[in-house]
mmCIF file of C-alpha atoms in Angstrom:
data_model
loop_
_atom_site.group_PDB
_atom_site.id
_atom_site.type_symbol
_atom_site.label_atom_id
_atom_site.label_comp_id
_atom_site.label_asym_id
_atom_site.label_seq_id
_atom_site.Cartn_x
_atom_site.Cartn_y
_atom_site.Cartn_z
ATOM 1 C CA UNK A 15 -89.959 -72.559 -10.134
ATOM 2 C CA UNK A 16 -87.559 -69.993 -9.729
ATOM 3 C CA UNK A 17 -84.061 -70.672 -11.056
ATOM 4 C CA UNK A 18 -81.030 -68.924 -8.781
ATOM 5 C CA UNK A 19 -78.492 -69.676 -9.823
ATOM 6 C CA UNK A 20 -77.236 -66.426 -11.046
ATOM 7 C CA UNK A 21 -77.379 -65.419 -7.336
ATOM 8 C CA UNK A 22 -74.850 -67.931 -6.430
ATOM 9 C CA UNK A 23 -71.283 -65.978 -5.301
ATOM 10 C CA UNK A 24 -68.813 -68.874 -6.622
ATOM 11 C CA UNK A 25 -68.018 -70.322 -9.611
ATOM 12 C CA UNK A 26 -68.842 -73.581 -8.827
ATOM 13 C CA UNK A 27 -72.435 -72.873 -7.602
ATOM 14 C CA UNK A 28 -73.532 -71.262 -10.674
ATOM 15 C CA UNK A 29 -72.744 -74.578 -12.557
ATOM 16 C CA UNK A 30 -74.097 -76.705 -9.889
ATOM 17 C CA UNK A 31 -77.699 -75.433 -10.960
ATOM 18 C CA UNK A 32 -77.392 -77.971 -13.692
ATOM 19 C CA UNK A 33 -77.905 -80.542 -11.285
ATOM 20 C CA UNK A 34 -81.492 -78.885 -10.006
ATOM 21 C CA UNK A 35 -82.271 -78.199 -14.239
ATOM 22 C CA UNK A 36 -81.201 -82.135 -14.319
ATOM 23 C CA UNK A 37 -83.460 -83.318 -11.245
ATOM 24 C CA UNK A 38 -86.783 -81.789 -13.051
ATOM 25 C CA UNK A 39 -86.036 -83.205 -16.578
ATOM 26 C CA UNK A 40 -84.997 -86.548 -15.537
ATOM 27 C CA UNK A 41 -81.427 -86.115 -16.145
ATOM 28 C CA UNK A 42 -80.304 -86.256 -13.262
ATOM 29 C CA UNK A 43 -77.090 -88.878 -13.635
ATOM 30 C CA UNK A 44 -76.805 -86.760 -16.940
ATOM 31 C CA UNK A 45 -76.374 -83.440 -15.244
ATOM 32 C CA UNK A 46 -74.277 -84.925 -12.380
ATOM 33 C CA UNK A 47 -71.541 -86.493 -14.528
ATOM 34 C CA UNK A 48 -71.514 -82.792 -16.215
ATOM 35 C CA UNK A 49 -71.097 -81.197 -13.307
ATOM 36 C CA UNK A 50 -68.180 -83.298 -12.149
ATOM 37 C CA UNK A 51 -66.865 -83.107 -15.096
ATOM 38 C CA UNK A 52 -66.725 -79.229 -15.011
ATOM 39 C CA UNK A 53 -66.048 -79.253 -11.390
ATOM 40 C CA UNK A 54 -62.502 -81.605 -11.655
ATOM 41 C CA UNK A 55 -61.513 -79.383 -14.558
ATOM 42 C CA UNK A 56 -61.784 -76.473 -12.265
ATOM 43 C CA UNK A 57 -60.328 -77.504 -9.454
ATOM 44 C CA UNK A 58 -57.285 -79.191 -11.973
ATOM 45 C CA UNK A 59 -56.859 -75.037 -13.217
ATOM 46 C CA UNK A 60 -56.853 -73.674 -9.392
ATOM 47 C CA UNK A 61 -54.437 -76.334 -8.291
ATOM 48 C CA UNK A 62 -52.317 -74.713 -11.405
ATOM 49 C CA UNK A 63 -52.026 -71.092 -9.309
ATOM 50 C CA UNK A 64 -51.799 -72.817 -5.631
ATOM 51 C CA UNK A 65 -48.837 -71.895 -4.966
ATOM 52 C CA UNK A 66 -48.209 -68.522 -6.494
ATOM 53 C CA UNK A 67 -46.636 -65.654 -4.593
ATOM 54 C CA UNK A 68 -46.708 -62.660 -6.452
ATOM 55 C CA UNK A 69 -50.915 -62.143 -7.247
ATOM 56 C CA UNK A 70 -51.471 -59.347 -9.166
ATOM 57 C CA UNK A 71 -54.504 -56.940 -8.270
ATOM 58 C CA UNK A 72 -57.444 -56.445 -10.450
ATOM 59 C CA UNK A 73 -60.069 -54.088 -10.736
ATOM 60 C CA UNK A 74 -63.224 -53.893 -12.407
ATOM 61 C CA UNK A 75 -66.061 -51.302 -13.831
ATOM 62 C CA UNK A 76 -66.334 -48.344 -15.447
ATOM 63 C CA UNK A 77 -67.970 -44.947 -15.284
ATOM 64 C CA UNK A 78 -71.829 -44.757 -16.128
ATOM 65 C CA UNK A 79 -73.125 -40.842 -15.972
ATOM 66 C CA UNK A 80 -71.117 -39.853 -13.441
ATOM 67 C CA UNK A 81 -70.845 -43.161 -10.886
ATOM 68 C CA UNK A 82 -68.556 -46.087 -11.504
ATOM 69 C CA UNK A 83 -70.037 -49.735 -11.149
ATOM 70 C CA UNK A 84 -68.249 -52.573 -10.375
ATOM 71 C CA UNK A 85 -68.831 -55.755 -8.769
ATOM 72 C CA UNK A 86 -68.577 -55.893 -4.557
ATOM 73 C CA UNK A 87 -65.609 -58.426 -3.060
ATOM 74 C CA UNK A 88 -68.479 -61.798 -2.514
ATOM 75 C CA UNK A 89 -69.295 -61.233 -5.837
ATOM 76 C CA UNK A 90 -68.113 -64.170 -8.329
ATOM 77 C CA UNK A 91 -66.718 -62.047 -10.512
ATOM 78 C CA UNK A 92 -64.683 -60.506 -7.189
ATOM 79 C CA UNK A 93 -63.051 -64.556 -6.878
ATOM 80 C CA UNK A 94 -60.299 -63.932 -8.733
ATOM 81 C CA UNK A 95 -57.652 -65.964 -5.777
ATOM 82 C CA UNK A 96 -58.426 -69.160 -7.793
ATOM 83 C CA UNK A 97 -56.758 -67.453 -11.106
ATOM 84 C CA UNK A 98 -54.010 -66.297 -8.690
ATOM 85 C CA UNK A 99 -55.106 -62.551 -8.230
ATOM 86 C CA UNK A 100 -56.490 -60.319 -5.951
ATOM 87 C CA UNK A 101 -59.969 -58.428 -6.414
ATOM 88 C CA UNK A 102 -59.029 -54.733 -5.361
ATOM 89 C CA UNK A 103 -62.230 -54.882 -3.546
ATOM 90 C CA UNK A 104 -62.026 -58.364 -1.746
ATOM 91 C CA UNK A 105 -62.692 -57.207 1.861
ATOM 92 C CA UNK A 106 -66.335 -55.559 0.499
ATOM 93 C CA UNK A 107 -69.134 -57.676 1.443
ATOM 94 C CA UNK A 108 -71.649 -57.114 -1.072
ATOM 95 C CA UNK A 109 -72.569 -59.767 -3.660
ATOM 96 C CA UNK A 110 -74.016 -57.871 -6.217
ATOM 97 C CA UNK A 111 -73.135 -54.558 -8.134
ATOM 98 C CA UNK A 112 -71.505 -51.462 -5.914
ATOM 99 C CA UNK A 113 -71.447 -47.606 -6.970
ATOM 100 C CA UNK A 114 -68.654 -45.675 -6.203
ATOM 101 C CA UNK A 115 -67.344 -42.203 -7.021
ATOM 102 C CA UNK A 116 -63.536 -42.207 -9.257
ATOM 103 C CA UNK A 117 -62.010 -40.753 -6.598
ATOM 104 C CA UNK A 118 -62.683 -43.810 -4.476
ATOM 105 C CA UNK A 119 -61.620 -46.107 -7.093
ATOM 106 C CA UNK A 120 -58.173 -44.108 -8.088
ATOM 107 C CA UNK A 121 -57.570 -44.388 -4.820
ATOM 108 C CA UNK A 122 -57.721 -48.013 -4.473
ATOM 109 C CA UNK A 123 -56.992 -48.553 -7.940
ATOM 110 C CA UNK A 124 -54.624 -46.208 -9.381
ATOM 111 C CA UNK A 125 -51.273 -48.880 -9.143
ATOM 112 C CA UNK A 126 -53.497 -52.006 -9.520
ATOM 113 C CA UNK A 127 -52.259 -54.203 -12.222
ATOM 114 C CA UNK A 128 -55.337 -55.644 -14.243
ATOM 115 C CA UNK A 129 -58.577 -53.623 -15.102
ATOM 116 C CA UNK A 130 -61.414 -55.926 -15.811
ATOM 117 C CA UNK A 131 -63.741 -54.508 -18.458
ATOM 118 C CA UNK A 132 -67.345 -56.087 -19.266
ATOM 119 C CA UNK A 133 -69.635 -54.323 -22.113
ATOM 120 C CA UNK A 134 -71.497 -54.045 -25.343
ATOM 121 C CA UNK A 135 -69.082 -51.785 -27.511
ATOM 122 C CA UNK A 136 -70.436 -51.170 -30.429
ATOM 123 C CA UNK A 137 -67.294 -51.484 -32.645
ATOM 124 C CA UNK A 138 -63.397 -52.525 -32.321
ATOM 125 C CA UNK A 139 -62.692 -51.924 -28.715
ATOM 126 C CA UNK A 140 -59.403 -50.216 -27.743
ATOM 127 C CA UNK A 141 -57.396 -48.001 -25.365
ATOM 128 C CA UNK A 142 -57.730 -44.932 -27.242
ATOM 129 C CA UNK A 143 -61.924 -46.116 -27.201
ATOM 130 C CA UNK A 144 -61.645 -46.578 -23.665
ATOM 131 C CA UNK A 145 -59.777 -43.083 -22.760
ATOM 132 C CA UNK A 146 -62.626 -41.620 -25.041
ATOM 133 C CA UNK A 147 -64.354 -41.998 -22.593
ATOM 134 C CA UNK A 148 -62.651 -40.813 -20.149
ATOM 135 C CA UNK A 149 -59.504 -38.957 -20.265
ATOM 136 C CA UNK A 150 -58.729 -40.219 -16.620
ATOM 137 C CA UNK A 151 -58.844 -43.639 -17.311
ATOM 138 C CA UNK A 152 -55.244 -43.133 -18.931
ATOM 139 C CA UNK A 153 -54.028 -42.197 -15.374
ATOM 140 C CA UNK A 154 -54.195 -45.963 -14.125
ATOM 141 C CA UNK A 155 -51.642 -48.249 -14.600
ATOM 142 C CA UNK A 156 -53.276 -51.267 -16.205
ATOM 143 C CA UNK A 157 -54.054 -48.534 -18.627
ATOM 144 C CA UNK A 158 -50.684 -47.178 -19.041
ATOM 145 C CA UNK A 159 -48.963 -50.868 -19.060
ATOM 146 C CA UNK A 160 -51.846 -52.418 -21.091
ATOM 147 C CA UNK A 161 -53.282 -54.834 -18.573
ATOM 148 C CA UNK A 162 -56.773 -54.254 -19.367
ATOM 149 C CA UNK A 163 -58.734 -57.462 -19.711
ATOM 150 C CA UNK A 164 -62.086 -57.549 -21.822
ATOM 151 C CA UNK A 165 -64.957 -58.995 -22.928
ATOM 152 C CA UNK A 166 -67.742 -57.910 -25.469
ATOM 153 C CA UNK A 167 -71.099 -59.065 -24.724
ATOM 154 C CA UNK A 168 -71.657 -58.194 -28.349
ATOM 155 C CA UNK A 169 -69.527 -60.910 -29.316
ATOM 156 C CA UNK A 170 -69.321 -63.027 -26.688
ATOM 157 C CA UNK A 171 -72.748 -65.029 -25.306
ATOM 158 C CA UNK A 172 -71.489 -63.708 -21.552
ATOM 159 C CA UNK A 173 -74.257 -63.997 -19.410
ATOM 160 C CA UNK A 174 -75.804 -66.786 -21.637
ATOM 161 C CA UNK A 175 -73.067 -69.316 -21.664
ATOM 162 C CA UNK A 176 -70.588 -68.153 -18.744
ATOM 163 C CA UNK A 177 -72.103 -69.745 -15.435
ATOM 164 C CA UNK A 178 -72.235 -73.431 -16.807
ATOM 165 C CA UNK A 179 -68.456 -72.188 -17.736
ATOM 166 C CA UNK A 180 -67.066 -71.264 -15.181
ATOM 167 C CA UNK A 181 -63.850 -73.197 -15.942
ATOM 168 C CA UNK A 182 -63.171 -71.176 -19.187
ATOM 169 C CA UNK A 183 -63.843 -68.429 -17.215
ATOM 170 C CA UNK A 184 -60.713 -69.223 -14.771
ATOM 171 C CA UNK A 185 -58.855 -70.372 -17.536
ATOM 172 C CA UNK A 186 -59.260 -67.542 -19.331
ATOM 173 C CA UNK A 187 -58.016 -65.505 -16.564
ATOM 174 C CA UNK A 188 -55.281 -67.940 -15.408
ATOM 175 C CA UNK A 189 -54.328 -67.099 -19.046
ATOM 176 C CA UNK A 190 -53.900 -63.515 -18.749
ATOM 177 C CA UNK A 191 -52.557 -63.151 -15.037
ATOM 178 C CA UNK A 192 -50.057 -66.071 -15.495
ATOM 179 C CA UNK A 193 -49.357 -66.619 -18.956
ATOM 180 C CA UNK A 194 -46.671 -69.163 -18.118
ATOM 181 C CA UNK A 195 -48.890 -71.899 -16.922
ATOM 182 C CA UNK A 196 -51.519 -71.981 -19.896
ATOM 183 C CA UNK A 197 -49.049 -71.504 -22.643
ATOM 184 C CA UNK A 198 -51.179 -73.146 -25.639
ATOM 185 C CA UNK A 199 -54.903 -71.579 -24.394
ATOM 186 C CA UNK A 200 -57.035 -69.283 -26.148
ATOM 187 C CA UNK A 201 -59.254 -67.458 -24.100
ATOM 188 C CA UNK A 202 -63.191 -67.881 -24.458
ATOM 189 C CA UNK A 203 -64.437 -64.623 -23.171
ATOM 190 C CA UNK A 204 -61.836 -62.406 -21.983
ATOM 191 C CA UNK A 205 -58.277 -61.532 -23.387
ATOM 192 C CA UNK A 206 -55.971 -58.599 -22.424
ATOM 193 C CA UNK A 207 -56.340 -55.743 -24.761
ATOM 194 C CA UNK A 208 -54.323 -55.193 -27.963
#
């Protein structure tokens, strides 16, 4: 039986595949009362950013041999209006990964406030790591005013633990984006770069 969860484009649907894993162990009630649980806890967070004004925007990606990957605006990852943000790609309607060129990003990107990184560094991750890389990277402003927010998949189980998460997820950027309203939380899986 195929599982598809990870194909879901919210949050909230990701989780909700606990209910399906639930149904085929006999867990059912289990799973359900999880799933509420995580869902209320969710919706408590967005309710936290509801009425928020000024939404920063956030990009994502990085350059890979030449092309820059990031995640398209239906993407999960591209939901960031429940952490009160904007994706800097939220009118692109692809779900998955999209490739584009640095010019294009700059271009959409170069004033944006937040730069969401995702990766396996091997080592201390950093901004003089990250403009290593690339010596352009240094021209964006989320570089330039440190707003770069990151997780390492090296240190982090990501992928593993993240979709039946998705509530540390928001929190996490909640945390970042408006510091104010999650004054005592430590972020899971991303933080904003020292």
């Amino acid at each position: 039986i195929p599982h598809l969860g990870y194909k879901e484009n919210s949050p909230l649907g990701q989780a909700e595949w606990i209910k399906f894993i639930g149904l085929l162990i006999g867990e059912e009630e289990k799973a359900n009362a999880i799933f509420d649980s995580i869902k209320a806890e969710y919706n408590t967070l967005k309710q936290l950013t509801a009425k928020i004004e000024k939404k920063p925007v956030v990009f994502s990606g990085e350059l890979r041999g030449g092309n820059w990957y990031a995640v398209g605006g239906r993407n999960f990852l591209a939901q960031l209006r429940d952490a009160g943000a904007d994706y800097f790609l939220k009118d692109d309607p692809n779900t998955g990964g999209v490739t584009l060129d640095f010019e294009t990003v700059y271009s959409r990107a170069e004033s944006a406030d937040y730069w969401r990184i995702l990766n396996s560094h091997n080592g201390t991750f950093t901004y003089d790591a990250l403009k290593a890389q690339d010596s352009r990277y240094a021209d964006f402003r989320a570089f330039k005013d440190k707003g770069v927010i990151y997780c390492n998949m090296r240190e982090k189980p990501y992928y593993e633990n993240m979709p039946m998460e998705p509530e540390l997820l928001l929190a996490d950027f909640i945390k970042v984006f408006h510091p104010e309203l999650l004054p005592d939380y430590v972020p899971v899986y991303y933080h904003q770069l020292n």
